C-alpha positions as a Python dict, from the first residue, in 0.01 Angstrom:
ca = {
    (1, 'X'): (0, 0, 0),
    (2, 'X'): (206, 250, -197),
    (3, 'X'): (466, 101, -451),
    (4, 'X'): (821, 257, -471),
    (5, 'X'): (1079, 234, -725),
    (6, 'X'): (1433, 337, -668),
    (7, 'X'): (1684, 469, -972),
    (8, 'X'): (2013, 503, -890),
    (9, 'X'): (2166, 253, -647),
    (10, 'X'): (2519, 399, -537),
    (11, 'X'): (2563, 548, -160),
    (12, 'X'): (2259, 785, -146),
    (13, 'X'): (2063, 530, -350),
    (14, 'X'): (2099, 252, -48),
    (15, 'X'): (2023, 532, 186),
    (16, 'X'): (1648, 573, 18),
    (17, 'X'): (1636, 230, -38),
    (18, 'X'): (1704, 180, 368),
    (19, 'X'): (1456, 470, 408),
    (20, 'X'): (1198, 355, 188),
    (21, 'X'): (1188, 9, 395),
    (22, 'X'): (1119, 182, 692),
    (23, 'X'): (834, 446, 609),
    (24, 'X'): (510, 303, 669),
    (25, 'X'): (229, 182, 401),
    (26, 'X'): (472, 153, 106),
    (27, 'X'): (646, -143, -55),
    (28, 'X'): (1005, -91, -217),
    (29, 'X'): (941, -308, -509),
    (30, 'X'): (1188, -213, -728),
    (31, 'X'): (1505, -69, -808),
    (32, 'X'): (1704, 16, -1086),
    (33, 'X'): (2065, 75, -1184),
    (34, 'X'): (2257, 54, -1572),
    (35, 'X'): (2542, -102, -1336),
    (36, 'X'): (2265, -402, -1333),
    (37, 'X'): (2523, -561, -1005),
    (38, 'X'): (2456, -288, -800),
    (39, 'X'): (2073, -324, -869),
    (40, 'X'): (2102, -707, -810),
    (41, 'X'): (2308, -621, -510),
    (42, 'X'): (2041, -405, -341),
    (43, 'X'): (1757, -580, -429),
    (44, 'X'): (1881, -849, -274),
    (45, 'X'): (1955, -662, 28),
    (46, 'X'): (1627, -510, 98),
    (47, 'X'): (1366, -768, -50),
    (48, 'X'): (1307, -629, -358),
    (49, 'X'): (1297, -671, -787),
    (50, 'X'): (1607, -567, -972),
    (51, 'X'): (1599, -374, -1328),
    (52, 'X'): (1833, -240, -1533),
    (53, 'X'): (1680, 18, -1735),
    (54, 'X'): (1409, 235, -1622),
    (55, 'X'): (1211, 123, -1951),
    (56, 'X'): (1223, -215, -1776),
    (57, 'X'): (1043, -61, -1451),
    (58, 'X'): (647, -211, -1395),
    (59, 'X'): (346, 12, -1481),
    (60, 'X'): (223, -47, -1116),
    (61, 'X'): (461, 186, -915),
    (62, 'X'): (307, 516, -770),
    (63, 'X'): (622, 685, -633),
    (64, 'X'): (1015, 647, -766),
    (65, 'X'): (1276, 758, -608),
    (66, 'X'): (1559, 931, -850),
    (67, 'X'): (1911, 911, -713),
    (68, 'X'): (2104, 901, -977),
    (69, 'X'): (2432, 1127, -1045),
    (70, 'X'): (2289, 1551, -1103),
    (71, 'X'): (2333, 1529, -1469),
    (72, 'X'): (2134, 1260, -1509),
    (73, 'X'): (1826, 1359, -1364),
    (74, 'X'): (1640, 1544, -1632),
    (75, 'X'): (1633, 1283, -1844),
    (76, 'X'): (1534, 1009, -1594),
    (77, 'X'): (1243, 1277, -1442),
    (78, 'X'): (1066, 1360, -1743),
    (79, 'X'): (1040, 984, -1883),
    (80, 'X'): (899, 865, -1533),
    (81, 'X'): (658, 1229, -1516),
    (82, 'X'): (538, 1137, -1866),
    (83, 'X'): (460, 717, -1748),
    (84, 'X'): (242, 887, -1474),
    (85, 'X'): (464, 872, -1169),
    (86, 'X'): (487, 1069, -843),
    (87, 'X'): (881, 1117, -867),
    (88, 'X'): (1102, 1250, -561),
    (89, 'X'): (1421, 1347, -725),
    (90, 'X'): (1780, 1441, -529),
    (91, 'X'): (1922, 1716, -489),
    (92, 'X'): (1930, 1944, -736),
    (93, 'X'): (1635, 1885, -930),
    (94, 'X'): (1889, 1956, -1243),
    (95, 'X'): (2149, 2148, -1325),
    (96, 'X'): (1983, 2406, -1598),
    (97, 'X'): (1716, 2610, -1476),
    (98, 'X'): (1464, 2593, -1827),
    (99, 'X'): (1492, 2192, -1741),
    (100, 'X'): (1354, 2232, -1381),
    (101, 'X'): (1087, 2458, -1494),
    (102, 'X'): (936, 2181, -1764),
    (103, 'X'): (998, 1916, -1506),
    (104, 'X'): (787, 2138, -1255),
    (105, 'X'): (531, 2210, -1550),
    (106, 'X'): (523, 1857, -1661),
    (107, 'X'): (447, 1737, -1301),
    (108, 'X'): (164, 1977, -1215),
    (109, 'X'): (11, 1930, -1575),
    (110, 'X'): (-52, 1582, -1518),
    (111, 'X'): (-147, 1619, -1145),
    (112, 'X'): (144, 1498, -1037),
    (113, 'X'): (382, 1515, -735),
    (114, 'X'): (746, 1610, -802),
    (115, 'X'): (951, 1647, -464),
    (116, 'X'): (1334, 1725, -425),
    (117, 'X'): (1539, 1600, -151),
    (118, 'X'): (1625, 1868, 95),
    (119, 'X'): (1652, 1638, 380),
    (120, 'X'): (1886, 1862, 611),
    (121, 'X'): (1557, 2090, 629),
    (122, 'X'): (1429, 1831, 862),
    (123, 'X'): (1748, 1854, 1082),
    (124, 'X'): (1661, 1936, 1423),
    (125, 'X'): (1874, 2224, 1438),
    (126, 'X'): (1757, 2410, 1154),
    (127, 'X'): (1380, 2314, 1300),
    (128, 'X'): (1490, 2507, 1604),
    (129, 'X'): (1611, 2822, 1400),
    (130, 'X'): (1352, 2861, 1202),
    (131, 'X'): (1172, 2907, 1518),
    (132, 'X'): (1398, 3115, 1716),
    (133, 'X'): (1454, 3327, 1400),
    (134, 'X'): (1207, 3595, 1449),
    (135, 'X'): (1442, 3696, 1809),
    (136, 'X'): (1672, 3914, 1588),
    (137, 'X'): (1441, 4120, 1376),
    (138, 'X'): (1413, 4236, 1067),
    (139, 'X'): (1688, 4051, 868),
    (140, 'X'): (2049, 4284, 759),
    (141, 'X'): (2287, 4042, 647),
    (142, 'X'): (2378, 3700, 610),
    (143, 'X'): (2720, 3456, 634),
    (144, 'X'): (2769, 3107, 527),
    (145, 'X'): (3022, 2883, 536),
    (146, 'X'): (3085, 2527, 406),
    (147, 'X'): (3367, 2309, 456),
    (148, 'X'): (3422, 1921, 392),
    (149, 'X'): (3696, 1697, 282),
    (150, 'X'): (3638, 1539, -88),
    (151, 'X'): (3581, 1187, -89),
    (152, 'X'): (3781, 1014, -377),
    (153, 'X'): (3565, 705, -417),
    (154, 'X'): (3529, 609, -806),
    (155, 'X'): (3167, 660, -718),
    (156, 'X'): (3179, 1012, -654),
    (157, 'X'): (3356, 1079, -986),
    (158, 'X'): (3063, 1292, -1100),
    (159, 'X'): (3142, 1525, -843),
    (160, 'X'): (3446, 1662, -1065),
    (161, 'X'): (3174, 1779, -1327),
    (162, 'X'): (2902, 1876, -1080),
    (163, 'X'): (3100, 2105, -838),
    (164, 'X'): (3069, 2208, -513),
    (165, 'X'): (2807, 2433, -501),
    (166, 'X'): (2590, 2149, -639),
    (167, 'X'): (2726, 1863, -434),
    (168, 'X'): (2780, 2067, -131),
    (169, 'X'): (2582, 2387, -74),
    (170, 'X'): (2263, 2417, -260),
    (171, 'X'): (2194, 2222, 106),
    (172, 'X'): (2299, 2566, 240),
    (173, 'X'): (2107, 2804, -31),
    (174, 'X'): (1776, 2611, 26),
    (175, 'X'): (1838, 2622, 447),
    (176, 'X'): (1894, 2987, 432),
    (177, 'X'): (1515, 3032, 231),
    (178, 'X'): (1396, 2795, 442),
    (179, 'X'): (1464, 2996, 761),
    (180, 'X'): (1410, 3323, 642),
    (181, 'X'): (1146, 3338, 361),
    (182, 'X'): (1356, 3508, 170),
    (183, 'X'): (1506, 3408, -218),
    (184, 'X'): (1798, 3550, -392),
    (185, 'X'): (1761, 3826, -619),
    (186, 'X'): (2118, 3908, -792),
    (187, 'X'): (2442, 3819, -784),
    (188, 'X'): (2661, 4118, -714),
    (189, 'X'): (3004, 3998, -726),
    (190, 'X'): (3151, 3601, -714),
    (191, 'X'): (3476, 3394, -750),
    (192, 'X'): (3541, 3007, -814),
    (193, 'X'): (3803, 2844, -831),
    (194, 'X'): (3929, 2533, -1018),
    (195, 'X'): (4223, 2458, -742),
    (196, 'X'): (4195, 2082, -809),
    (197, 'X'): (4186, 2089, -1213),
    (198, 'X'): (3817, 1966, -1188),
    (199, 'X'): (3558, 2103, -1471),
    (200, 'X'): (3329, 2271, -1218),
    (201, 'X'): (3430, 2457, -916),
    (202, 'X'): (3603, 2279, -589),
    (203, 'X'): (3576, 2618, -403),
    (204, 'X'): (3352, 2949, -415),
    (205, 'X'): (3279, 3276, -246),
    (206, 'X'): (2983, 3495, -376),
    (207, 'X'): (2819, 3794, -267),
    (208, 'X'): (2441, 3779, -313),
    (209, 'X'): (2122, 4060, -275),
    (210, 'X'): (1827, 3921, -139),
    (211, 'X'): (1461, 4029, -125),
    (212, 'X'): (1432, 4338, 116),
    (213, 'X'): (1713, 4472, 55),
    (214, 'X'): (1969, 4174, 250),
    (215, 'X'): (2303, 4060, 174),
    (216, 'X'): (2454, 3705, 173),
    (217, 'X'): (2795, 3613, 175),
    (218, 'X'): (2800, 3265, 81),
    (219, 'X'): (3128, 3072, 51),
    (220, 'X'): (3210, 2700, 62),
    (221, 'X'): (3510, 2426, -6),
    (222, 'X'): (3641, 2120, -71),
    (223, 'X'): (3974, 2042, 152),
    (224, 'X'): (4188, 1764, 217),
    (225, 'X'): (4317, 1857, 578),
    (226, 'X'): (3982, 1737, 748),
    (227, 'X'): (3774, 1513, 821),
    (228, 'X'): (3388, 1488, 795),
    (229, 'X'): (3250, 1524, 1194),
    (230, 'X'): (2893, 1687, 1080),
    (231, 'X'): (3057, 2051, 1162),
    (232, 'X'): (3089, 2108, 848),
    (233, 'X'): (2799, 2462, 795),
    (234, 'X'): (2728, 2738, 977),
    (235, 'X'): (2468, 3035, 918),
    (236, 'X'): (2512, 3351, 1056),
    (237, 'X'): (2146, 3565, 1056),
    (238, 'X'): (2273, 3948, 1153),
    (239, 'X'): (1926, 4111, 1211),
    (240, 'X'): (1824, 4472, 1341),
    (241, 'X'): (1806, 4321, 1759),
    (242, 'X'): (2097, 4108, 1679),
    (243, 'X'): (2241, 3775, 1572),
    (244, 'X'): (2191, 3397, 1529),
    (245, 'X'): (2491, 3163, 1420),
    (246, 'X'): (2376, 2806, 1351),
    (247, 'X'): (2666, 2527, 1420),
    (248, 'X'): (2547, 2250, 1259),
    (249, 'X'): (2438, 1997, 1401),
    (250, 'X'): (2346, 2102, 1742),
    (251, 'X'): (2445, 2424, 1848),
    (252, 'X'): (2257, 2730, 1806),
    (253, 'X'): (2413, 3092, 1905),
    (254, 'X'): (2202, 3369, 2027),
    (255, 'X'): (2330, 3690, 2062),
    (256, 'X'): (2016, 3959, 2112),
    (257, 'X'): (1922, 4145, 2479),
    (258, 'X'): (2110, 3863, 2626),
    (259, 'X'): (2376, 3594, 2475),
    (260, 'X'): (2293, 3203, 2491),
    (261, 'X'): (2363, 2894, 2410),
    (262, 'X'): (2067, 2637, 2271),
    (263, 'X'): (2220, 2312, 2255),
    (264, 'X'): (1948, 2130, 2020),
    (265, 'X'): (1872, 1733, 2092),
    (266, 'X'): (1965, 1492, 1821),
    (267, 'X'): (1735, 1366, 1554),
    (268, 'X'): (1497, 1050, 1682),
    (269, 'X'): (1432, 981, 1329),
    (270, 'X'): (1676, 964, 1026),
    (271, 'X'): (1592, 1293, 784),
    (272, 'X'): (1567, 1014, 494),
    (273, 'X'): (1272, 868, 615),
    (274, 'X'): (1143, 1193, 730),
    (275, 'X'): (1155, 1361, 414),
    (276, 'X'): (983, 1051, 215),
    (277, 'X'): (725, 1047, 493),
    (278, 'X'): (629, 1383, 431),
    (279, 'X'): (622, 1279, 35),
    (280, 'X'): (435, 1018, 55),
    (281, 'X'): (168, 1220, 219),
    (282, 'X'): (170, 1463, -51),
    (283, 'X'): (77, 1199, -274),
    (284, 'X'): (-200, 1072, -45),
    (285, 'X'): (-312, 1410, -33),
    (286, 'X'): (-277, 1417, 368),
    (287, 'X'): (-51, 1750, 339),
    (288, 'X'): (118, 1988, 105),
    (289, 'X'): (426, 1893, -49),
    (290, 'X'): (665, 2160, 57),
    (291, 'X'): (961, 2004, -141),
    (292, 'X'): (897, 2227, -424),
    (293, 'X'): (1067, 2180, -759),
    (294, 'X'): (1009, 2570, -768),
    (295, 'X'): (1216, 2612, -455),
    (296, 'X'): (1508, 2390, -611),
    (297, 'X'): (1502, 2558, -957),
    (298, 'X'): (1596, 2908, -746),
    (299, 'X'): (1861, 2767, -634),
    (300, 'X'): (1958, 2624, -944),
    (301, 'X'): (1967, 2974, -1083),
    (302, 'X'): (2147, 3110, -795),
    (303, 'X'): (2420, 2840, -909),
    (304, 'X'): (2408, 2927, -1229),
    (305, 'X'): (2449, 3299, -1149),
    (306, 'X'): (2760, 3262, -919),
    (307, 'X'): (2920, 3064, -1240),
    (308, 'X'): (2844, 3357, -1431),
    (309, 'X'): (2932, 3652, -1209),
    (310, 'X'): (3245, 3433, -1036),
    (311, 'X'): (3414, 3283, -1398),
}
C-alpha cells in the first residue's frame, strides 16, 4: 500500500484528495495546508491526518500530491524531491522555465518520479483525436480557441498574478503536442492584454512556428457574459487531405474525402483518478510516466515567450 500526501487543500486540492481515495492500493494519509482549517477540514472529510506545514509531513509517504497556487510550486517541489518523494505537481510545473529544468534534474538524479497534471489529456475526446489525427495528413496549420467566465472566489485570487495562459490554456498548448507530436519553436508575433487591471494577462492571441514548418494561432479569454458548460476549447488541425476541429467535450469534426460528425461517449472514469492511476504506476514501475516535467517546462517557455513577443 502506497502512501499519499496532499499539499494544497483549496478546490483542485479536494478534487485529488477525492481522487486519491478512489485509486486503488494507496492510502491518502495526509494532507497539508498553511490555512491549517482547510487541512483539518479535509482530513476530516476523507479519513485522513492533517498538517500544517510540509516540514510537519511523515518520512513514510511515497507519493505527494502538490496543489497549491502556480507560484508556489517550486518551492514546495524541490523540498519534497530533496526528502525523497515521488511528487505529482499541477499544472504548470512552475512558472520560470530554469526552475522546471532543476525540478526535472533534481527528480531524475535521485531516481525519482516527478509528474504534472495534464488531466484533460485523458479526456475522451482528445483520446479519439489523437487517433483520428493521422486522416488529414501532413499537418499545415493550427487554431485554438479558449473561452471561460472568471470565477471571483477569494480562492482564485492567485489567478490575477498567474494569468490566463497559465490558469487556462497551457491545458490547450500541452493538448495540441499531445495530438500532434509536435512542440513550439518561436514565437512570431503576440498580444496580451491587461483588460481587467490584473498583473498578468486576462486575454491573449499569439502566433506561433512549430516543428516542420506549422503555424499555430493560439488565442484565449477570460469573459463575464458566459457561463462555464465544458464548451469552452476547440482545436482546429488544417492538414494537407483536410481538417479536424475538436469541440470539447464530445464532438469531433471531420472534414477530409468526406465530412462527419464523431460524437465521442463521455468519460466512465473521472480524468483525476485517471491521471494518478497512471502515476502511481510510474512509481511502481508498471509503465512509463508520460506526464513529463520536460513536456510542461515547453510550455512554460512557450508562456514565457508570448509575454515577451505580446508585451
Amino acid at each position: 500500500m502506497l502512501k499519499v500526501g496532499l499539499v494544497g487543500c483549496g478546490g483542485i486540492g479536494n478534487a485529488h484528495a477525492n481522487a486519491w481515495t478512489q485509486v486503488e492500493g494507496v492510502e491518502l494519509a495526509a494532507v497539508c495546508d498553511l490555512d491549517f482549517a482547510k487541512a483539518q477540514a479535509l482530513a476530516e472529510k476523507y479519513h485522513s491526518t492533517p498538517y500544517g506545514n510540509i516540514d510537519e509531513l511523515p518520512a513514510d509517504l511515497d507519493i505527494v500530491s502538490v496543489v497549491t497556487p502556480p507560484a508556489a510550486h517550486y518551492a514546495v517541489v524541490k523540498t519534497l524531491l530533496e526528502r525523497g518523494k515521488n511528487v505529482f505537481c499541477e499544472k504548470p510545473l512552475t512558472i520560470d522555465v530554469a526552475q522546471g529544468e532543476e525540478l526535472d534534474a533534481l527528480a531524475k538524479a535521485r531516481g525519482l518520479q516527478l509528474g504534472v497534471g495534464f488531466k484533460m489529456r485523458f479526456e475522451p475526446v482528445f483520446q479519439m483525436a489523437k487517433e483520428l489525427y493521422p486522416e488529414i495528413g501532413k499537418l499545415v496549420a493550427v487554431v485554438t480557441t479558449k473561452l471561460q467566465k472568471f470565477d471571483p472566489r477569494p480562492d482564485k485570487a492567485w489567478v490575477t498574478r498567474t494569468g490566463a495562459m497559465y490558469e487556462l490554456s497551457i491545458h490547450d498548448f500541452d493538448l495540441l503536442s499531445f495530438i500532434t507530436g509536435k512542440f513550439p519553436e518561436k514565437v512570431i508575433a503576440a498580444k496580451v492584454k491587461h483588460s481587467r487591471g490584473w498583473e498578468k494577462e486576462d486575454s491573449f492571441n499569439a502566433l506561433v512556428d512549430y516543428s516542420d514548418g506549422v503555424t499555430a494561432t493560439l488565442q484565449g479569454m477570460y469573459c463575464d457574459e458566459t457561463k462555464f458548460c465544458f464548451r469552452d476549447l476547440t482545436i482546429t488541425l488544417l492538414g494537407e487531405n483536410g481538417y479536424m476541429r475538436i469541440e470539447r467535450p464530445d464532438r469531433i469534426v471531420m472534414h477530409t474525402g468526406d465530412f462527419r460528425v464523431v460524437d465521442v461517449p463521455k468519460a466512465t472514469k473521472n480524468q483525476f483518478i485517471m491521471e494518478l492511476e497512471h502515476f502511481r504506476d510510474a512509481v511502481l514501475g508498471k509503465c512509463e510516466n508520460t506526464l513529463k516535467a520536460a513536456d510542461a517546462n515547453r510550455m512554460t517557455k512557450l508562456i514565457e515567450d508570448i509575454r515577451l513577443a505580446g508585451e
